């Protein structure tokens, strides 16, 4: 256990921070930049270089982003440049930064952090962690064990991916109030509950800091909690994966 650099790369920003992996807490400040356009591997590595220079050195790097990750390679690229597909991301980062690097799906990272240090700590049974941001990410846990790489944000709803109906981006783009967006999220969660019957659902992403405002509009069978680690869950989970 020590201090690792955690990086959360998504459709709108790249955020980084040093993480005390024994405590699951950010040490010092978090730094961020807008995601470069196009968000190719080269452009993102250069953006990380700038962020890394603003933080003290860390032993290893944990990197998470919206992709299915298999045998060390990115298999999909949602809301980021398609050039990531097929990339051996660990090798790319180790070569660029000369440090050990781990990478994983962003929702899986947020879920790992919330289950170990946040809203899901010690919770048995089926816990469904969902992230609402540019897309919708999912990370189901059974007695604390993750089923990685689920893509429940792409479940079909109203003829398209659910994330095109209920993500936080959709709320901003359509200027939806909390009641209208809450109704969309409720419809999505009902769909998830019909399929998975979770014992608890945890909502992550920057929007989780507004939980008190939209929670009155959510109707679910299972209890629902906001991320305890807020928008930093992804950074923390990425750093934990780099242990
Ligand atoms: C991606 C997932 C990701 C989620 C949240 C989805 O569009 O397919 O891999 O976890 O967005 O960023």
PDB file of C-alpha atoms and ligand atoms in Angstrom:
ATOM      1  CA  UNK A   1       0.000   0.000   0.000  1.00  0.00           C
ATOM      2  CA  UNK A   2       1.218   3.495  -0.760  1.00  0.00           C
ATOM      3  CA  UNK A   3       0.429   6.472  -2.929  1.00  0.00           C
ATOM      4  CA  UNK A   4      -0.553   5.889  -6.560  1.00  0.00           C
ATOM      5  CA  UNK A   5      -1.643   8.254  -9.289  1.00  0.00           C
ATOM      6  CA  UNK A   6      -5.289   7.699 -10.258  1.00  0.00           C
ATOM      7  CA  UNK A   7      -6.588   9.019 -13.577  1.00  0.00           C
ATOM      8  CA  UNK A   8     -10.204   9.073 -14.749  1.00  0.00           C
ATOM      9  CA  UNK A   9     -10.563   9.793 -18.450  1.00  0.00           C
ATOM     10  CA  UNK A  10     -14.006  10.354 -19.938  1.00  0.00           C
ATOM     11  CA  UNK A  11     -15.901  12.076 -22.713  1.00  0.00           C
ATOM     12  CA  UNK A  12     -15.695  15.519 -21.102  1.00  0.00           C
ATOM     13  CA  UNK A  13     -12.618  15.646 -18.838  1.00  0.00           C
ATOM     14  CA  UNK A  14      -9.453  13.924 -17.647  1.00  0.00           C
ATOM     15  CA  UNK A  15      -9.119  14.088 -13.847  1.00  0.00           C
ATOM     16  CA  UNK A  16      -6.142  12.974 -11.797  1.00  0.00           C
ATOM     17  CA  UNK A  17      -5.085  12.812  -8.175  1.00  0.00           C
ATOM     18  CA  UNK A  18      -2.698  11.058  -5.830  1.00  0.00           C
ATOM     19  CA  UNK A  19      -4.433   8.416  -3.758  1.00  0.00           C
ATOM     20  CA  UNK A  20      -3.490   6.952  -0.410  1.00  0.00           C
ATOM     21  CA  UNK A  21      -4.490   3.387  -1.250  1.00  0.00           C
ATOM     22  CA  UNK A  22      -4.619   2.201   2.376  1.00  0.00           C
ATOM     23  CA  UNK A  23      -7.218   4.831   3.243  1.00  0.00           C
ATOM     24  CA  UNK A  24      -8.908   5.216  -0.135  1.00  0.00           C
ATOM     25  CA  UNK A  25      -8.533   8.980   0.005  1.00  0.00           C
ATOM     26  CA  UNK A  26      -7.120  11.624  -2.321  1.00  0.00           C
ATOM     27  CA  UNK A  27      -3.919  13.185  -1.004  1.00  0.00           C
ATOM     28  CA  UNK A  28      -3.742  16.902  -1.816  1.00  0.00           C
ATOM     29  CA  UNK A  29      -5.597  18.374  -4.764  1.00  0.00           C
ATOM     30  CA  UNK A  30      -7.132  16.808  -7.855  1.00  0.00           C
ATOM     31  CA  UNK A  31      -6.233  18.313 -11.216  1.00  0.00           C
ATOM     32  CA  UNK A  32      -8.171  18.137 -14.473  1.00  0.00           C
ATOM     33  CA  UNK A  33      -8.242  19.234 -18.103  1.00  0.00           C
ATOM     34  CA  UNK A  34     -10.946  19.125 -20.757  1.00  0.00           C
ATOM     35  CA  UNK A  35     -10.717  15.970 -22.860  1.00  0.00           C
ATOM     36  CA  UNK A  36      -8.762  16.808 -26.033  1.00  0.00           C
ATOM     37  CA  UNK A  37     -10.570  16.627 -29.361  1.00  0.00           C
ATOM     38  CA  UNK A  38      -9.943  14.189 -30.899  1.00  0.00           C
ATOM     39  CA  UNK A  39      -9.233  12.123 -27.782  1.00  0.00           C
ATOM     40  CA  UNK A  40      -6.684   9.825 -29.438  1.00  0.00           C
ATOM     41  CA  UNK A  41      -4.204   7.828 -27.307  1.00  0.00           C
ATOM     42  CA  UNK A  42      -1.418  10.250 -28.255  1.00  0.00           C
ATOM     43  CA  UNK A  43      -3.408  13.381 -27.338  1.00  0.00           C
ATOM     44  CA  UNK A  44      -4.549  11.881 -24.029  1.00  0.00           C
ATOM     45  CA  UNK A  45      -1.026  10.776 -23.045  1.00  0.00           C
ATOM     46  CA  UNK A  46       0.153  14.354 -23.668  1.00  0.00           C
ATOM     47  CA  UNK A  47      -2.708  15.718 -21.537  1.00  0.00           C
ATOM     48  CA  UNK A  48      -1.796  13.288 -18.731  1.00  0.00           C
ATOM     49  CA  UNK A  49       1.820  14.459 -18.958  1.00  0.00           C
ATOM     50  CA  UNK A  50       0.650  17.990 -18.167  1.00  0.00           C
ATOM     51  CA  UNK A  51      -1.488  16.807 -15.224  1.00  0.00           C
ATOM     52  CA  UNK A  52       1.265  14.532 -13.896  1.00  0.00           C
ATOM     53  CA  UNK A  53       3.735  17.454 -13.861  1.00  0.00           C
ATOM     54  CA  UNK A  54       1.367  19.321 -11.512  1.00  0.00           C
ATOM     55  CA  UNK A  55       1.421  16.510  -8.907  1.00  0.00           C
ATOM     56  CA  UNK A  56       4.228  14.956  -6.832  1.00  0.00           C
ATOM     57  CA  UNK A  57       5.613  11.647  -8.131  1.00  0.00           C
ATOM     58  CA  UNK A  58       3.704   8.444  -7.479  1.00  0.00           C
ATOM     59  CA  UNK A  59       4.884   4.833  -7.693  1.00  0.00           C
ATOM     60  CA  UNK A  60       2.394   3.533 -10.187  1.00  0.00           C
ATOM     61  CA  UNK A  61      -0.460   4.732 -12.361  1.00  0.00           C
ATOM     62  CA  UNK A  62      -4.073   3.568 -12.408  1.00  0.00           C
ATOM     63  CA  UNK A  63      -6.086   4.671 -15.407  1.00  0.00           C
ATOM     64  CA  UNK A  64      -9.780   4.199 -16.042  1.00  0.00           C
ATOM     65  CA  UNK A  65     -11.937   5.096 -19.020  1.00  0.00           C
ATOM     66  CA  UNK A  66     -15.164   4.133 -20.826  1.00  0.00           C
ATOM     67  CA  UNK A  67     -14.025   0.913 -22.453  1.00  0.00           C
ATOM     68  CA  UNK A  68     -14.440  -2.802 -22.074  1.00  0.00           C
ATOM     69  CA  UNK A  69     -10.997  -4.130 -21.147  1.00  0.00           C
ATOM     70  CA  UNK A  70      -9.943  -7.656 -22.081  1.00  0.00           C
ATOM     71  CA  UNK A  71      -6.469  -9.235 -21.905  1.00  0.00           C
ATOM     72  CA  UNK A  72      -4.955  -5.785 -21.370  1.00  0.00           C
ATOM     73  CA  UNK A  73      -6.554  -4.217 -24.413  1.00  0.00           C
ATOM     74  CA  UNK A  74      -9.339  -1.705 -24.885  1.00  0.00           C
ATOM     75  CA  UNK A  75     -12.145  -3.444 -26.778  1.00  0.00           C
ATOM     76  CA  UNK A  76     -14.643  -0.572 -27.094  1.00  0.00           C
ATOM     77  CA  UNK A  77     -14.491   3.213 -26.960  1.00  0.00           C
ATOM     78  CA  UNK A  78     -17.661   4.980 -25.819  1.00  0.00           C
ATOM     79  CA  UNK A  79     -17.676   8.767 -26.120  1.00  0.00           C
ATOM     80  CA  UNK A  80     -13.903   8.745 -26.751  1.00  0.00           C
ATOM     81  CA  UNK A  81     -11.812   8.331 -29.910  1.00  0.00           C
ATOM     82  CA  UNK A  82     -12.130   4.955 -31.639  1.00  0.00           C
ATOM     83  CA  UNK A  83      -8.325   4.802 -31.998  1.00  0.00           C
ATOM     84  CA  UNK A  84      -8.270   3.369 -28.438  1.00  0.00           C
ATOM     85  CA  UNK A  85      -9.793   0.114 -29.649  1.00  0.00           C
ATOM     86  CA  UNK A  86      -7.136  -2.599 -29.716  1.00  0.00           C
ATOM     87  CA  UNK A  87      -4.604  -0.493 -27.763  1.00  0.00           C
ATOM     88  CA  UNK A  88      -2.540  -2.217 -25.061  1.00  0.00           C
ATOM     89  CA  UNK A  89      -3.137   0.661 -22.640  1.00  0.00           C
ATOM     90  CA  UNK A  90      -0.889  -0.555 -19.809  1.00  0.00           C
ATOM     91  CA  UNK A  91       2.054  -0.867 -22.195  1.00  0.00           C
ATOM     92  CA  UNK A  92       1.327   2.567 -23.673  1.00  0.00           C
ATOM     93  CA  UNK A  93       1.360   4.256 -20.257  1.00  0.00           C
ATOM     94  CA  UNK A  94       4.378   2.338 -18.949  1.00  0.00           C
ATOM     95  CA  UNK A  95       6.307   3.346 -22.049  1.00  0.00           C
ATOM     96  CA  UNK A  96       5.221   6.992 -21.775  1.00  0.00           C
ATOM     97  CA  UNK A  97       5.783   7.402 -18.016  1.00  0.00           C
ATOM     98  CA  UNK A  98       8.307   4.696 -17.096  1.00  0.00           C
ATOM     99  CA  UNK A  99       6.054   3.485 -14.289  1.00  0.00           C
ATOM    100  CA  UNK A 100       3.904   0.455 -13.686  1.00  0.00           C
ATOM    101  CA  UNK A 101       0.400   1.074 -15.009  1.00  0.00           C
ATOM    102  CA  UNK A 102      -2.962  -0.629 -14.625  1.00  0.00           C
ATOM    103  CA  UNK A 103      -6.134   0.212 -16.448  1.00  0.00           C
ATOM    104  CA  UNK A 104      -9.773  -0.724 -16.187  1.00  0.00           C
ATOM    105  CA  UNK A 105     -13.279   0.368 -17.064  1.00  0.00           C
ATOM    106  CA  UNK A 106     -14.317   3.640 -15.380  1.00  0.00           C
ATOM    107  CA  UNK A 107     -17.527   2.332 -13.792  1.00  0.00           C
ATOM    108  CA  UNK A 108     -15.654  -0.730 -12.512  1.00  0.00           C
ATOM    109  CA  UNK A 109     -13.094   1.633 -10.937  1.00  0.00           C
ATOM    110  CA  UNK A 110     -15.764   3.766  -9.261  1.00  0.00           C
ATOM    111  CA  UNK A 111     -17.491   0.609  -8.042  1.00  0.00           C
ATOM    112  CA  UNK A 112     -14.308  -0.867  -6.551  1.00  0.00           C
ATOM    113  CA  UNK A 113     -13.680   2.386  -4.650  1.00  0.00           C
ATOM    114  CA  UNK A 114     -17.254   2.661  -3.373  1.00  0.00           C
ATOM    115  CA  UNK A 115     -17.359  -0.982  -2.279  1.00  0.00           C
ATOM    116  CA  UNK A 116     -14.047  -0.773  -0.453  1.00  0.00           C
ATOM    117  CA  UNK A 117     -14.192   2.708   1.060  1.00  0.00           C
ATOM    118  CA  UNK A 118     -17.572   4.251   0.271  1.00  0.00           C
ATOM    119  CA  UNK A 119     -21.314   3.675   0.181  1.00  0.00           C
ATOM    120  CA  UNK A 120     -21.031  -0.085  -0.416  1.00  0.00           C
ATOM    121  CA  UNK A 121     -18.486  -0.881   2.278  1.00  0.00           C
ATOM    122  CA  UNK A 122     -19.346  -4.194   3.962  1.00  0.00           C
ATOM    123  CA  UNK A 123     -22.657  -4.563   2.085  1.00  0.00           C
ATOM    124  CA  UNK A 124     -23.407  -8.219   1.210  1.00  0.00           C
ATOM    125  CA  UNK A 125     -25.632  -9.516  -1.583  1.00  0.00           C
ATOM    126  CA  UNK A 126     -26.079  -7.923  -4.999  1.00  0.00           C
ATOM    127  CA  UNK A 127     -24.956  -4.302  -5.148  1.00  0.00           C
ATOM    128  CA  UNK A 128     -25.321  -2.442  -8.417  1.00  0.00           C
ATOM    129  CA  UNK A 129     -23.045   0.567  -8.838  1.00  0.00           C
ATOM    130  CA  UNK A 130     -24.092   2.893 -11.664  1.00  0.00           C
ATOM    131  CA  UNK A 131     -22.256   5.975 -12.933  1.00  0.00           C
ATOM    132  CA  UNK A 132     -24.130   8.807 -14.588  1.00  0.00           C
ATOM    133  CA  UNK A 133     -21.963  11.111 -16.694  1.00  0.00           C
ATOM    134  CA  UNK A 134     -21.473  11.445 -20.434  1.00  0.00           C
ATOM    135  CA  UNK A 135     -22.735   7.857 -20.587  1.00  0.00           C
ATOM    136  CA  UNK A 136     -24.108   5.387 -18.046  1.00  0.00           C
ATOM    137  CA  UNK A 137     -21.642   2.874 -16.606  1.00  0.00           C
ATOM    138  CA  UNK A 138     -22.366  -0.225 -14.534  1.00  0.00           C
ATOM    139  CA  UNK A 139     -20.519  -2.378 -12.007  1.00  0.00           C
ATOM    140  CA  UNK A 140     -22.444  -5.196 -10.280  1.00  0.00           C
ATOM    141  CA  UNK A 141     -20.987  -6.792  -7.130  1.00  0.00           C
ATOM    142  CA  UNK A 142     -21.947 -10.036  -5.444  1.00  0.00           C
ATOM    143  CA  UNK A 143     -20.797 -10.188  -1.821  1.00  0.00           C
ATOM    144  CA  UNK A 144     -18.172  -7.588  -2.673  1.00  0.00           C
ATOM    145  CA  UNK A 145     -16.897  -9.330  -5.829  1.00  0.00           C
ATOM    146  CA  UNK A 146     -17.086  -7.421  -9.091  1.00  0.00           C
ATOM    147  CA  UNK A 147     -18.450  -8.793 -12.338  1.00  0.00           C
ATOM    148  CA  UNK A 148     -16.263  -6.642 -14.647  1.00  0.00           C
ATOM    149  CA  UNK A 149     -17.030  -5.098 -18.021  1.00  0.00           C
ATOM    150  CA  UNK A 150     -20.814  -5.048 -17.861  1.00  0.00           C
ATOM    151  CA  UNK A 151     -22.283  -2.455 -20.212  1.00  0.00           C
ATOM    152  CA  UNK A 152     -25.752  -1.883 -18.802  1.00  0.00           C
ATOM    153  CA  UNK A 153     -25.726   1.727 -20.005  1.00  0.00           C
ATOM    154  CA  UNK A 154     -26.248   0.288 -23.467  1.00  0.00           C
ATOM    155  CA  UNK A 155     -29.327  -1.692 -22.536  1.00  0.00           C
ATOM    156  CA  UNK A 156     -31.932  -0.870 -25.126  1.00  0.00           C
ATOM    157  CA  UNK A 157     -34.607   1.558 -23.965  1.00  0.00           C
ATOM    158  CA  UNK A 158     -37.044   3.341 -26.232  1.00  0.00           C
ATOM    159  CA  UNK A 159     -35.233   1.995 -29.286  1.00  0.00           C
ATOM    160  CA  UNK A 160     -31.721   3.168 -28.374  1.00  0.00           C
ATOM    161  CA  UNK A 161     -28.997   2.882 -25.716  1.00  0.00           C
ATOM    162  CA  UNK A 162     -30.377   3.731 -22.268  1.00  0.00           C
ATOM    163  CA  UNK A 163     -27.584   6.273 -21.807  1.00  0.00           C
ATOM    164  CA  UNK A 164     -29.099   8.345 -24.608  1.00  0.00           C
ATOM    165  CA  UNK A 165     -32.241   8.594 -22.472  1.00  0.00           C
ATOM    166  CA  UNK A 166     -31.013   9.023 -18.896  1.00  0.00           C
ATOM    167  CA  UNK A 167     -27.320  10.014 -18.659  1.00  0.00           C
ATOM    168  CA  UNK A 168     -26.271  13.227 -16.925  1.00  0.00           C
ATOM    169  CA  UNK A 169     -25.238  14.575 -20.325  1.00  0.00           C
ATOM    170  CA  UNK A 170     -28.810  14.185 -21.597  1.00  0.00           C
ATOM    171  CA  UNK A 171     -30.056  16.174 -18.600  1.00  0.00           C
ATOM    172  CA  UNK A 172     -27.707  19.041 -19.472  1.00  0.00           C
ATOM    173  CA  UNK A 173     -28.285  18.899 -23.214  1.00  0.00           C
ATOM    174  CA  UNK A 174     -32.077  18.942 -22.878  1.00  0.00           C
ATOM    175  CA  UNK A 175     -32.015  21.314 -19.869  1.00  0.00           C
ATOM    176  CA  UNK A 176     -34.155  18.840 -17.912  1.00  0.00           C
ATOM    177  CA  UNK A 177     -35.240  19.730 -14.397  1.00  0.00           C
ATOM    178  CA  UNK A 178     -34.629  17.252 -11.580  1.00  0.00           C
ATOM    179  CA  UNK A 179     -38.215  15.914 -11.764  1.00  0.00           C
ATOM    180  CA  UNK A 180     -38.053  15.162 -15.493  1.00  0.00           C
ATOM    181  CA  UNK A 181     -34.573  13.693 -15.348  1.00  0.00           C
ATOM    182  CA  UNK A 182     -35.502  11.752 -12.193  1.00  0.00           C
ATOM    183  CA  UNK A 183     -38.428  10.203 -14.061  1.00  0.00           C
ATOM    184  CA  UNK A 184     -36.086   9.038 -16.818  1.00  0.00           C
ATOM    185  CA  UNK A 185     -33.622   7.596 -14.304  1.00  0.00           C
ATOM    186  CA  UNK A 186     -36.506   5.872 -12.487  1.00  0.00           C
ATOM    187  CA  UNK A 187     -37.563   4.200 -15.739  1.00  0.00           C
ATOM    188  CA  UNK A 188     -33.989   3.028 -16.326  1.00  0.00           C
ATOM    189  CA  UNK A 189     -33.562   1.761 -12.753  1.00  0.00           C
ATOM    190  CA  UNK A 190     -36.869  -0.118 -12.955  1.00  0.00           C
ATOM    191  CA  UNK A 191     -35.503  -1.885 -16.027  1.00  0.00           C
ATOM    192  CA  UNK A 192     -32.319  -2.811 -14.154  1.00  0.00           C
ATOM    193  CA  UNK A 193     -34.280  -4.001 -11.131  1.00  0.00           C
ATOM    194  CA  UNK A 194     -36.465  -6.249 -13.261  1.00  0.00           C
ATOM    195  CA  UNK A 195     -33.336  -7.936 -14.601  1.00  0.00           C
ATOM    196  CA  UNK A 196     -30.956  -8.029 -11.620  1.00  0.00           C
ATOM    197  CA  UNK A 197     -32.956  -7.607  -8.397  1.00  0.00           C
ATOM    198  CA  UNK A 198     -30.157  -5.736  -6.586  1.00  0.00           C
ATOM    199  CA  UNK A 199     -30.190  -5.379  -2.786  1.00  0.00           C
ATOM    200  CA  UNK A 200     -28.659  -1.912  -3.044  1.00  0.00           C
ATOM    201  CA  UNK A 201     -27.935   0.555  -5.825  1.00  0.00           C
ATOM    202  CA  UNK A 202     -25.196   3.203  -5.607  1.00  0.00           C
ATOM    203  CA  UNK A 203     -25.248   6.226  -7.900  1.00  0.00           C
ATOM    204  CA  UNK A 204     -21.867   7.657  -8.922  1.00  0.00           C
ATOM    205  CA  UNK A 205     -20.597  10.415 -11.178  1.00  0.00           C
ATOM    206  CA  UNK A 206     -20.362  14.154 -10.650  1.00  0.00           C
ATOM    207  CA  UNK A 207     -24.146  14.312 -10.515  1.00  0.00           C
ATOM    208  CA  UNK A 208     -24.159  12.240  -7.307  1.00  0.00           C
ATOM    209  CA  UNK A 209     -23.251  15.431  -5.423  1.00  0.00           C
ATOM    210  CA  UNK A 210     -26.788  16.661  -6.317  1.00  0.00           C
ATOM    211  CA  UNK A 211     -28.418  13.494  -4.970  1.00  0.00           C
ATOM    212  CA  UNK A 212     -30.546  15.363  -2.422  1.00  0.00           C
ATOM    213  CA  UNK A 213     -32.123  17.356  -5.250  1.00  0.00           C
ATOM    214  CA  UNK A 214     -33.152  14.460  -7.484  1.00  0.00           C
ATOM    215  CA  UNK A 215     -33.608  11.633  -4.942  1.00  0.00           C
ATOM    216  CA  UNK A 216     -37.260  12.673  -4.242  1.00  0.00           C
ATOM    217  CA  UNK A 217     -38.032  11.845  -7.904  1.00  0.00           C
ATOM    218  CA  UNK A 218     -36.509   8.334  -7.863  1.00  0.00           C
ATOM    219  CA  UNK A 219     -38.775   5.388  -7.183  1.00  0.00           C
ATOM    220  CA  UNK A 220     -37.026   2.056  -6.729  1.00  0.00           C
ATOM    221  CA  UNK A 221     -37.603  -1.241  -4.971  1.00  0.00           C
ATOM    222  CA  UNK A 222     -34.053  -1.498  -3.618  1.00  0.00           C
ATOM    223  CA  UNK A 223     -32.551   1.220  -1.451  1.00  0.00           C
ATOM    224  CA  UNK A 224     -30.428   3.698  -3.320  1.00  0.00           C
ATOM    225  CA  UNK A 225     -27.419   5.657  -2.036  1.00  0.00           C
ATOM    226  CA  UNK A 226     -25.228   8.367  -3.561  1.00  0.00           C
ATOM    227  CA  UNK A 227     -21.498   7.716  -3.973  1.00  0.00           C
ATOM    228  CA  UNK A 228     -19.737   8.499  -0.710  1.00  0.00           C
ATOM    229  CA  UNK A 229     -16.576   9.397  -2.642  1.00  0.00           C
ATOM    230  CA  UNK A 230     -18.424  11.737  -5.012  1.00  0.00           C
ATOM    231  CA  UNK A 231     -16.877  12.538  -8.366  1.00  0.00           C
ATOM    232  CA  UNK A 232     -13.528  11.161  -7.161  1.00  0.00           C
ATOM    233  CA  UNK A 233     -14.599   7.506  -6.967  1.00  0.00           C
ATOM    234  CA  UNK A 234     -13.126   6.745 -10.422  1.00  0.00           C
ATOM    235  CA  UNK A 235      -9.738   8.278  -9.587  1.00  0.00           C
ATOM    236  CA  UNK A 236      -9.603   6.371  -6.297  1.00  0.00           C
ATOM    237  CA  UNK A 237     -10.650   3.049  -7.855  1.00  0.00           C
ATOM    238  CA  UNK A 238      -8.105   3.409 -10.650  1.00  0.00           C
ATOM    239  CA  UNK A 239      -5.341   4.008  -8.102  1.00  0.00           C
ATOM    240  CA  UNK A 240      -6.477   0.969  -6.081  1.00  0.00           C
ATOM    241  CA  UNK A 241      -6.285  -1.201  -9.220  1.00  0.00           C
ATOM    242  CA  UNK A 242      -2.647  -0.136  -9.658  1.00  0.00           C
ATOM    243  CA  UNK A 243      -1.599  -1.713  -6.315  1.00  0.00           C
TER     244      UNK A 243
HETATM  245  C1  LIG B   1     -19.401   2.923 -21.747  1.00  0.00           C
HETATM  246  C2  LIG B   1     -18.956   2.240 -20.481  1.00  0.00           C
HETATM  247  C3  LIG B   1     -18.658   3.277 -19.414  1.00  0.00           C
HETATM  248  C4  LIG B   1     -19.820   4.234 -19.243  1.00  0.00           C
HETATM  249  C5  LIG B   1     -19.536   5.348 -18.264  1.00  0.00           C
HETATM  250  C6  LIG B   1     -20.551   3.853 -21.462  1.00  0.00           C
HETATM  251  O1  LIG B   1     -20.921   4.527 -22.631  1.00  0.00           O
HETATM  252  O2  LIG B   1     -19.794   1.981 -22.730  1.00  0.00           O
HETATM  253  O3  LIG B   1     -17.820   1.444 -20.732  1.00  0.00           O
HETATM  254  O4  LIG B   1     -18.369   2.640 -18.200  1.00  0.00           O
HETATM  255  O5  LIG B   1     -20.167   4.821 -20.480  1.00  0.00           O
HETATM  256  O6  LIG B   1     -18.526   6.181 -18.695  1.00  0.00           O
END
